[in-house]
Short mmCIF file of C-alpha atoms in Angstrom, two decimals:
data_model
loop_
_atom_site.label_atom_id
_atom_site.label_comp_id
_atom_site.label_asym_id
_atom_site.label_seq_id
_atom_site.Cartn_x
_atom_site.Cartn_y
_atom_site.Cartn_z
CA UNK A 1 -20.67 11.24 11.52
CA UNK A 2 -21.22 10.09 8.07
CA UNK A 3 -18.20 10.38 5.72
CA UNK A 4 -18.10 9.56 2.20
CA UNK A 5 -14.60 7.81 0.97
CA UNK A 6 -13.49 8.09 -2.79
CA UNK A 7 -11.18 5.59 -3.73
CA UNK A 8 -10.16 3.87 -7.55
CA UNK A 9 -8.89 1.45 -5.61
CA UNK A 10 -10.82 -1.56 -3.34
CA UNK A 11 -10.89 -4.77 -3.98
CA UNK A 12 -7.23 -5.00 -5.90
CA UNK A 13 -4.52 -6.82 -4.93
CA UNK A 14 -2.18 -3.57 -3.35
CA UNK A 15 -1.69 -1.49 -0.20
CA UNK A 16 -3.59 0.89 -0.81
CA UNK A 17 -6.75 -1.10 -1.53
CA UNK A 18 -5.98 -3.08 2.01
CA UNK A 19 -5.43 -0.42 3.75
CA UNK A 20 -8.57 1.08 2.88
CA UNK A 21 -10.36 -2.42 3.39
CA UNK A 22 -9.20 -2.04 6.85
CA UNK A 23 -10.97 1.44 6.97
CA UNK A 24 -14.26 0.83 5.93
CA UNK A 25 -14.38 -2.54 8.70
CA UNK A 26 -13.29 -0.73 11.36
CA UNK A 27 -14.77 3.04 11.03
CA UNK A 28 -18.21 1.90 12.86
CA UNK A 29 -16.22 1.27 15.96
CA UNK A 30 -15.11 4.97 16.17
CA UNK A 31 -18.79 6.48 15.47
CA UNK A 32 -18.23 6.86 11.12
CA UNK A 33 -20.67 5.52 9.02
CA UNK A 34 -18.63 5.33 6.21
CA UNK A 35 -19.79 4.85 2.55
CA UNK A 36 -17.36 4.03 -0.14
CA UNK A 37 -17.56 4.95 -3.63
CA UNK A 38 -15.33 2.59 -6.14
CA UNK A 39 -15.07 0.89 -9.35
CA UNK A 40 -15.06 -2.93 -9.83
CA UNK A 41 -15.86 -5.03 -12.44
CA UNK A 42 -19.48 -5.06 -11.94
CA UNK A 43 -22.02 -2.80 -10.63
CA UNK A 44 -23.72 -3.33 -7.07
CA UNK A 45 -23.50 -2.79 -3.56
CA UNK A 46 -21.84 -4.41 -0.68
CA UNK A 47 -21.24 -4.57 2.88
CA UNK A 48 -17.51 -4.09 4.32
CA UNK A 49 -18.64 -4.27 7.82
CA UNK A 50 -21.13 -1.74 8.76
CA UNK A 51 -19.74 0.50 5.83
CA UNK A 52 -21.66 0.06 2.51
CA UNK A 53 -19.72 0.22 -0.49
CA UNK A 54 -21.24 1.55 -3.82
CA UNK A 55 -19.59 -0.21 -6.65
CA UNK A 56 -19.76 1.41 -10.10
CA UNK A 57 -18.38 -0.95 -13.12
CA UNK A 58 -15.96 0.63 -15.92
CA UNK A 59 -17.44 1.60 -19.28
CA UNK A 60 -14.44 2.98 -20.46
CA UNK A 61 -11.50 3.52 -18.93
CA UNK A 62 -7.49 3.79 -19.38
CA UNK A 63 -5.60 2.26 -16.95
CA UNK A 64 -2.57 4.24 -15.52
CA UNK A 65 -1.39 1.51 -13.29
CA UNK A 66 -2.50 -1.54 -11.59
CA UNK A 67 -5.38 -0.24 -9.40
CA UNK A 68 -5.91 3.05 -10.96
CA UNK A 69 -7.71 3.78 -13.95
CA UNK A 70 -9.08 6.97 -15.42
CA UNK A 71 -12.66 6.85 -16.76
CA UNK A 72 -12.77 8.74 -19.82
CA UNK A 73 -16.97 8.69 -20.22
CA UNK A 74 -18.59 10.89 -16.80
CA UNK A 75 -20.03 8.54 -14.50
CA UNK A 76 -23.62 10.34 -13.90
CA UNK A 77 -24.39 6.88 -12.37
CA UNK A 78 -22.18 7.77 -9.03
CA UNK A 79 -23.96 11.23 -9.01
CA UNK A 80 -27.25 9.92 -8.74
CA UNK A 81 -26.13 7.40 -5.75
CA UNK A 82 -24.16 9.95 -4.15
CA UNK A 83 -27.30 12.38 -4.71
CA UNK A 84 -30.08 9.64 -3.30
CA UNK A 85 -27.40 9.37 -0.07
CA UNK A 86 -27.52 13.03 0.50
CA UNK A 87 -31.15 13.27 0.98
CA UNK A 88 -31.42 10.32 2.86
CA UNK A 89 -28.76 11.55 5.33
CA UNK A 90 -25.81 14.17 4.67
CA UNK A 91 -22.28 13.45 4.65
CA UNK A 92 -20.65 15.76 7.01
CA UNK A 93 -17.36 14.72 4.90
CA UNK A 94 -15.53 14.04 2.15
CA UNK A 95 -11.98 11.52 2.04
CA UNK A 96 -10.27 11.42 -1.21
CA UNK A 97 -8.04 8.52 -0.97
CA UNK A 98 -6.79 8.12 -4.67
CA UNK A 99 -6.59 10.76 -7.58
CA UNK A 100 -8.00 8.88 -10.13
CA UNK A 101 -11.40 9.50 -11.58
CA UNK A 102 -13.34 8.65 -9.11
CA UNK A 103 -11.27 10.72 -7.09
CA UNK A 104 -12.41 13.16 -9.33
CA UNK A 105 -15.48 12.79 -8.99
CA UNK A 106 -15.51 12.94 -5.38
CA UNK A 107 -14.07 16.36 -4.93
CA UNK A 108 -16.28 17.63 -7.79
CA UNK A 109 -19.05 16.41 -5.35
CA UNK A 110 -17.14 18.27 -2.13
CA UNK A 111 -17.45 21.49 -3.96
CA UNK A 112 -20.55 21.47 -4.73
CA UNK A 113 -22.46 20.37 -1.40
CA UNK A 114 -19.56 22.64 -0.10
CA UNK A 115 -18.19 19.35 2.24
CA UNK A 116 -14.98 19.89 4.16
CA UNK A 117 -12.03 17.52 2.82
CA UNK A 118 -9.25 15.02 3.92
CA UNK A 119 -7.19 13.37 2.08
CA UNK A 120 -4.74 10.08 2.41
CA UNK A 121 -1.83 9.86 0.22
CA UNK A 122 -0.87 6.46 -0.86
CA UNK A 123 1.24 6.25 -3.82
CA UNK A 124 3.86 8.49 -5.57
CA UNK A 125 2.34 8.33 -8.57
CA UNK A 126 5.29 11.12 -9.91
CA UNK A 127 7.36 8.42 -9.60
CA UNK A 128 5.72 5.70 -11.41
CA UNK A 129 5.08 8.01 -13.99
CA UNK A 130 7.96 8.74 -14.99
CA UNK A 131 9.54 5.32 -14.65
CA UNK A 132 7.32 4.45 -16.52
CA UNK A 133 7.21 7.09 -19.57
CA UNK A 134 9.51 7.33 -22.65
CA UNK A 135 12.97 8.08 -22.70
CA UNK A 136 13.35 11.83 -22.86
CA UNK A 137 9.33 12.56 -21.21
CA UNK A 138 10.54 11.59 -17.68
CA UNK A 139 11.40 15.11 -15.85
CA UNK A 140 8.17 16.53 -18.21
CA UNK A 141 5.88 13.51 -16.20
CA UNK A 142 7.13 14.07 -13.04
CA UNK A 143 6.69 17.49 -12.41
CA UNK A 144 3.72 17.34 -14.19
CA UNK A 145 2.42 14.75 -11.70
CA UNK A 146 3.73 16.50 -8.94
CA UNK A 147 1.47 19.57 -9.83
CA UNK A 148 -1.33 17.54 -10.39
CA UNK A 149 -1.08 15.81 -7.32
CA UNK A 150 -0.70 19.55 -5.42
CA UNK A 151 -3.91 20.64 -7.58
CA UNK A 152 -5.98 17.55 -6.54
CA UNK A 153 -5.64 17.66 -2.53
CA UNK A 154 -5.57 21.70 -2.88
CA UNK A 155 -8.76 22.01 -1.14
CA UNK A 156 -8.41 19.28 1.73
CA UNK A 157 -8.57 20.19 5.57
CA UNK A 158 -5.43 17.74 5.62
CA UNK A 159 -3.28 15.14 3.64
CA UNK A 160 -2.41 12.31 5.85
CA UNK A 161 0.16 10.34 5.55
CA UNK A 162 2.01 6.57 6.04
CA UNK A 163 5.02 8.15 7.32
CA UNK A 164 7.39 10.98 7.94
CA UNK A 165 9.66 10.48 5.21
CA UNK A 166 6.44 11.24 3.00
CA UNK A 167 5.30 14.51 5.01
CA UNK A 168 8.50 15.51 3.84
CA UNK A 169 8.35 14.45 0.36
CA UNK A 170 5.45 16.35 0.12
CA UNK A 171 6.62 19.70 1.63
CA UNK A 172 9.29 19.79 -0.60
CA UNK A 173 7.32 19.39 -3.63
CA UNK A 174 5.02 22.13 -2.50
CA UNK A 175 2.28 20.82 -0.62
CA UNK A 176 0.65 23.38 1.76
CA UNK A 177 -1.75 21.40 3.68
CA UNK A 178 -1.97 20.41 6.74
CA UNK A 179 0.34 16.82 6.51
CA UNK A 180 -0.38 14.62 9.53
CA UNK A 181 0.46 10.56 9.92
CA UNK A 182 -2.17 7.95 9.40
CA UNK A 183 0.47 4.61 9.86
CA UNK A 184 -0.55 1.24 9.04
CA UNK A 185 -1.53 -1.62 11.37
CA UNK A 186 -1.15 -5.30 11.04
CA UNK A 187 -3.14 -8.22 12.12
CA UNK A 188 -0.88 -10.11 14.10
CA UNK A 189 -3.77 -13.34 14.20
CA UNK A 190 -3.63 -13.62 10.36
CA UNK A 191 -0.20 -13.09 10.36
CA UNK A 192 2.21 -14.93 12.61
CA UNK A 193 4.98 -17.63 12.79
CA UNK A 194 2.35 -20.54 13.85
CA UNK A 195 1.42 -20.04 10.15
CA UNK A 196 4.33 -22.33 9.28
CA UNK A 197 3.36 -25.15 7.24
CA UNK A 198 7.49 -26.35 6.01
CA UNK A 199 9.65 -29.30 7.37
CA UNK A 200 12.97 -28.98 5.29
CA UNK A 201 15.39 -27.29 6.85
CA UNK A 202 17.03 -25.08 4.20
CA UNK A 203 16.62 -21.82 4.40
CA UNK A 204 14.22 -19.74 2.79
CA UNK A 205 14.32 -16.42 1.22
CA UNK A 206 11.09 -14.37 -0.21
CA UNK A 207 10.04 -11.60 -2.65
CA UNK A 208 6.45 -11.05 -2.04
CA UNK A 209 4.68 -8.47 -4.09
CA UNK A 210 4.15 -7.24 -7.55
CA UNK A 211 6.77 -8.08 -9.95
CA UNK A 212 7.02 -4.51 -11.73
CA UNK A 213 9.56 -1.88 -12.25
CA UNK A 214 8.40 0.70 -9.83
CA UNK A 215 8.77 -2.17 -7.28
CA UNK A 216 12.71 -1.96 -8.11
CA UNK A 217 12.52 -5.48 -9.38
CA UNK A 218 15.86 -5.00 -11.46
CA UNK A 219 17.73 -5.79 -8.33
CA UNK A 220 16.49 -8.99 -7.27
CA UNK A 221 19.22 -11.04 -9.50
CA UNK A 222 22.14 -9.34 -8.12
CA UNK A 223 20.31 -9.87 -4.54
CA UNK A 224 19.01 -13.68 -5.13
CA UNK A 225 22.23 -15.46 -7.30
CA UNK A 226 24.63 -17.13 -5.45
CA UNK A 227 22.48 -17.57 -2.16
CA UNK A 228 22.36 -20.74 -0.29
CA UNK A 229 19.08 -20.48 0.09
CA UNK A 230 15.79 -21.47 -1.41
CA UNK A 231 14.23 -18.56 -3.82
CA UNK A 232 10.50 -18.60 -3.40
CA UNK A 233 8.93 -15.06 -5.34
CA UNK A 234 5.37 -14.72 -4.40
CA UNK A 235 2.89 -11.96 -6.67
CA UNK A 236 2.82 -11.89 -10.05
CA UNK A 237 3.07 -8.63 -12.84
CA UNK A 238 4.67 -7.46 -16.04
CA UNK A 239 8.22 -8.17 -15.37
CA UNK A 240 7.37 -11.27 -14.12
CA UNK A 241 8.74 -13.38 -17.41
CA UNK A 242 11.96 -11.58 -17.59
CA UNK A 243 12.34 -12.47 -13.78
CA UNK A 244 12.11 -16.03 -13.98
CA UNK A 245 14.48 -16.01 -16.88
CA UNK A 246 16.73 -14.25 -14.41
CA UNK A 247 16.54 -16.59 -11.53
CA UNK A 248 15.37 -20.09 -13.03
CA UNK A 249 16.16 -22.20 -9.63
CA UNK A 250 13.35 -19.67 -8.10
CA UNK A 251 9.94 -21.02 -7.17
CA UNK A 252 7.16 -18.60 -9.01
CA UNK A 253 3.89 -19.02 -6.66
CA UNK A 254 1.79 -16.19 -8.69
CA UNK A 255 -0.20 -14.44 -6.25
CA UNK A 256 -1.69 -15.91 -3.40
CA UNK A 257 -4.80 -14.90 -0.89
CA UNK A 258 -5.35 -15.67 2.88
CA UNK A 259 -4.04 -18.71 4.30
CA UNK A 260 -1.96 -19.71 1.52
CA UNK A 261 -0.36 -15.90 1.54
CA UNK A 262 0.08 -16.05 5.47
CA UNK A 263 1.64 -19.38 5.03
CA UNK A 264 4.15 -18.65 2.22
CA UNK A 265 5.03 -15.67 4.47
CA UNK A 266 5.47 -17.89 7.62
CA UNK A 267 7.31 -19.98 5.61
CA UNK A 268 10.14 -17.67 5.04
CA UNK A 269 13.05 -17.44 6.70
CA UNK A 270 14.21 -14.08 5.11
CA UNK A 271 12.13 -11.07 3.14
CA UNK A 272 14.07 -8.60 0.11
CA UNK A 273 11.60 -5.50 -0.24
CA UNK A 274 13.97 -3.36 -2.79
CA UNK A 275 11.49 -0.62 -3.71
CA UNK A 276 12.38 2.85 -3.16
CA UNK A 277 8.83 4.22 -4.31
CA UNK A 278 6.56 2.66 -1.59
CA UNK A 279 5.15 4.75 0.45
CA UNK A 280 4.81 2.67 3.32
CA UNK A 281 5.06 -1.07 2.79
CA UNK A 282 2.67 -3.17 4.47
CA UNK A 283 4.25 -5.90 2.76
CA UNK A 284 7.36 -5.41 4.95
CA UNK A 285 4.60 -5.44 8.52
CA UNK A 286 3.25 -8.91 7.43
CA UNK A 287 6.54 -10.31 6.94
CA UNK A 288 7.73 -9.24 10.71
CA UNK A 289 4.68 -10.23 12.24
CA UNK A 290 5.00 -14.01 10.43
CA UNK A 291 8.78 -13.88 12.28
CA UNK A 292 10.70 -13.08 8.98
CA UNK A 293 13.43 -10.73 8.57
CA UNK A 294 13.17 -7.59 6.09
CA UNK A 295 15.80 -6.60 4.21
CA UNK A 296 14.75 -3.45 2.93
CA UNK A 297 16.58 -0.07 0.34
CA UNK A 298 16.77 2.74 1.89
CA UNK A 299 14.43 5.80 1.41
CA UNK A 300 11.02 6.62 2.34
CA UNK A 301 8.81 3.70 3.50
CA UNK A 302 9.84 0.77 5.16
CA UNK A 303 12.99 1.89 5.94
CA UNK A 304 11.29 4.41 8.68
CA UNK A 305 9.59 2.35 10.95
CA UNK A 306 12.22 -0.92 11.03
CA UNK A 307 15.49 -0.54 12.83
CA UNK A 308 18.64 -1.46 11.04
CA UNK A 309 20.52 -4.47 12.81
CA UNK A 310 17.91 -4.91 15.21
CA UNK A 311 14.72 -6.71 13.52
CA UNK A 312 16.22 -5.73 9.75
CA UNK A 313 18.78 -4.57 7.62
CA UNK A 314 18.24 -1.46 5.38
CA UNK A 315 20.51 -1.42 1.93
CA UNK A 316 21.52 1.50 -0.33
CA UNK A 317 22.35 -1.37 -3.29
CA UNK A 318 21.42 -4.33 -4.75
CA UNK A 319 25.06 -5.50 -3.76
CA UNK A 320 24.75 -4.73 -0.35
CA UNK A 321 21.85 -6.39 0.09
CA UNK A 322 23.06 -9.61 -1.34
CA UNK A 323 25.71 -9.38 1.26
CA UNK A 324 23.85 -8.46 4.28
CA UNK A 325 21.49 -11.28 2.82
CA UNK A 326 24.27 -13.71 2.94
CA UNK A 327 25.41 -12.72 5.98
CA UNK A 328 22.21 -13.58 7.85
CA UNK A 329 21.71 -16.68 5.90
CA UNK A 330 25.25 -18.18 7.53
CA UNK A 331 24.23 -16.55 11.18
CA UNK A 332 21.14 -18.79 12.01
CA UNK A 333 21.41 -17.11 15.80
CA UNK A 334 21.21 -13.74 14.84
CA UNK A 335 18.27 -14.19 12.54
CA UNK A 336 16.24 -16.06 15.04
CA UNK A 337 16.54 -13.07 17.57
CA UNK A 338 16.29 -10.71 14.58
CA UNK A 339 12.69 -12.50 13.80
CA UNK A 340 11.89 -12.45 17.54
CA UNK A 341 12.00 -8.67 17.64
CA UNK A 342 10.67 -8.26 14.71
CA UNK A 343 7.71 -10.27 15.43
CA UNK A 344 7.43 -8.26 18.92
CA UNK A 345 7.44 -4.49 17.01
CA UNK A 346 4.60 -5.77 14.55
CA UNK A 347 2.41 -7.04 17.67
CA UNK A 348 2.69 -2.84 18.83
CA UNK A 349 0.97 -2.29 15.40
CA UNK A 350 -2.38 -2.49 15.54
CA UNK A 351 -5.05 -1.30 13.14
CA UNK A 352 -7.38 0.16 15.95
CA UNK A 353 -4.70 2.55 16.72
CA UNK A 354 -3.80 3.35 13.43
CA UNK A 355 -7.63 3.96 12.29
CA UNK A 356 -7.71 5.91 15.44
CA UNK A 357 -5.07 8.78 14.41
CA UNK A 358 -7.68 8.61 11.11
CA UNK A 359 -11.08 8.49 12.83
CA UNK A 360 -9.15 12.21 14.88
CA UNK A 361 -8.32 13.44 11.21
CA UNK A 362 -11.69 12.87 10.25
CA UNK A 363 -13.22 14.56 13.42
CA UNK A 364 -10.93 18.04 13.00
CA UNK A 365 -11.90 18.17 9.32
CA UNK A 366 -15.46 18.02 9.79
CA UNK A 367 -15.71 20.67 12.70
#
């Protein structure tokens, strides 16, 4: 089966973008030759795999958020690849995975060589919006968003999902698709507590991931004051300057790739994850599988798939979480068989099995 995926986001620095990474590597092994259609900062094609990935640079384009930008000039550049692959060999589907332009562009294409559609839903981009709009715009943005969102996977066989908590969300906003689960995996060789490259013995607590508003950023100095621990914050982003005026004893690392990332993760004794808007958090996976322990807010996300107590804690506040944080700081037993668990629930997680409820998606929307 050949399936065409439509995605703003690839080669960024997000969940979304690794997640689909993932994807495109592993789709040969379930019979999917899968093409990708994305922007980058220049134009030409690549290999992910045995998936080819058609890279179209921006001309001119507003960015919404990191990882999704809108083009405002048409692209007649993707129609003439996406034409050229149709004649060569048809696409027997369609997967919008973001709603951005090129998303766009990809379910303009769906309608017109009348291709069935799936879609994966990543991001609450209601949310962002309106965290991010002016005082007084917010509940405008949001719904507005929300309809938008509807509009966009309208015509889609399915919407699949990271997690329950989301199928939900989107029922109650008005989503009448089909809403299945497409989870995330983790690679438990990249990621894992041999990574370890730290002697001293002090304990060490990490924030790993952008440093932004919609990541709920605002509570990390009620979290990280008063801690006796050492602060490292991994990832970089807008709110990054107030931050380290915030916590000045905190070690900034900016953002860091491969080893160096599964090191710094291995290197931690303790994770804080305080968003409330992701919709998964694979952040929260690779932090388990490296043998640190999660202390995650409550809502949808992360807060679905760890178990409170067990191999995390889940918080409703900032100030709970500073306590629960303290707590396990002071109770070196307890964390140690709090990482051993968690470690054992991310080595059930892999991303064969989680491509595979995709791969079964993909085969009921095309038939």
């Amino acid at each position: 089966m050949r399936v065409a995926l439509f995605t703003d986001t690839y080669f960024e620095i997000n969940g979304a973008a690794r997640t689909l990474r993932q994807v495109a590597s592993r789709a040969h092994q379930f019979g999917v030759q899968l093409d990708v259609y994305t922007y980058g900062q220049e134009a030409k094609t690549t290999s992910e795999g045995e998936a080819t990935v058609f890279q179209f640079n921006n001309r001119l384009a507003v960015r919404y958020y990191e990882g999704l930008r809108f083009e405002v000039i048409p692209d007649f550049r993707i129609r003439r690849t996406f034409t050229e692959q149709m004649r060569r060999a048809p696409y027997q589907l369609v997967h919008l995975a973001t709603p951005g332009s090129i998303g766009l562009v990809g379910r303009a294409f769906a309608k017109q060589f009348r291709l069935p559609q799936i879609g994966t839903y990543h991001t609450h981009l209601a949310d962002y919006s309106a965290m991010r709009s002016i005082p007084g715009s917010r509940r405008l943005m949001h719904r507005f968003f929300w309809w938008y969102m509807r509009w966009f996977y309208r015509d889609c066989h399915a919407v699949q999902c990271p997690t329950q908590g989301v199928v939900d969300d989107l029922k109650a906003h008005g989503f009448l698709n089909r809403l299945g689960i497409f989870t995330r995996g983790i690679d438990t060789e990249r990621f894992r507590p041999s990574r370890r490259t730290r002697t001293s013995a002090e304990t060490v607590v990490s924030y790993i991931g952008r440093i932004a508003r919609e990541k709920n950023v605002g509570w990390l100095p009620t979290v990280l004051r008063d801690q006796a621990a050492e602060v490292q914050i991994v990832g970089d982003g807008p709110d990054r300057g107030w931050l380290e005026g915030q916590l000045p004893e905190a070690q900034f690392a900016g953002y860091l790739h491969g080893d160096e990332l599964a090191a710094a993760y291995a290197n931690s004794d303790l994770l804080v994850f305080p968003s409330q808007t992701d919709t998964f958090g694979n952040v929260v996976l690779e932090a388990m599988a490296s043998g640190a322990v999660p202390l995650v807010a409550t809502g949808p996300g992360p807060s679905e798939f760890v178990t409170a107590g067990v191999n995390a804690e889940v918080c409703a506040s900032a100030e709970e979480m500073h306590a629960k944080l303290a707590a396990l700081i002071t109770d070196e037993p307890r964390r140690a068989e709090m990482s051993r668990v968690a470690r054992q629930f991310a080595e059930s997680r892999s991303w064969d099995s989680a491509i595979g409820e995709l791969m079964e998606a993909y085969r009921e929307a095309a038939h």
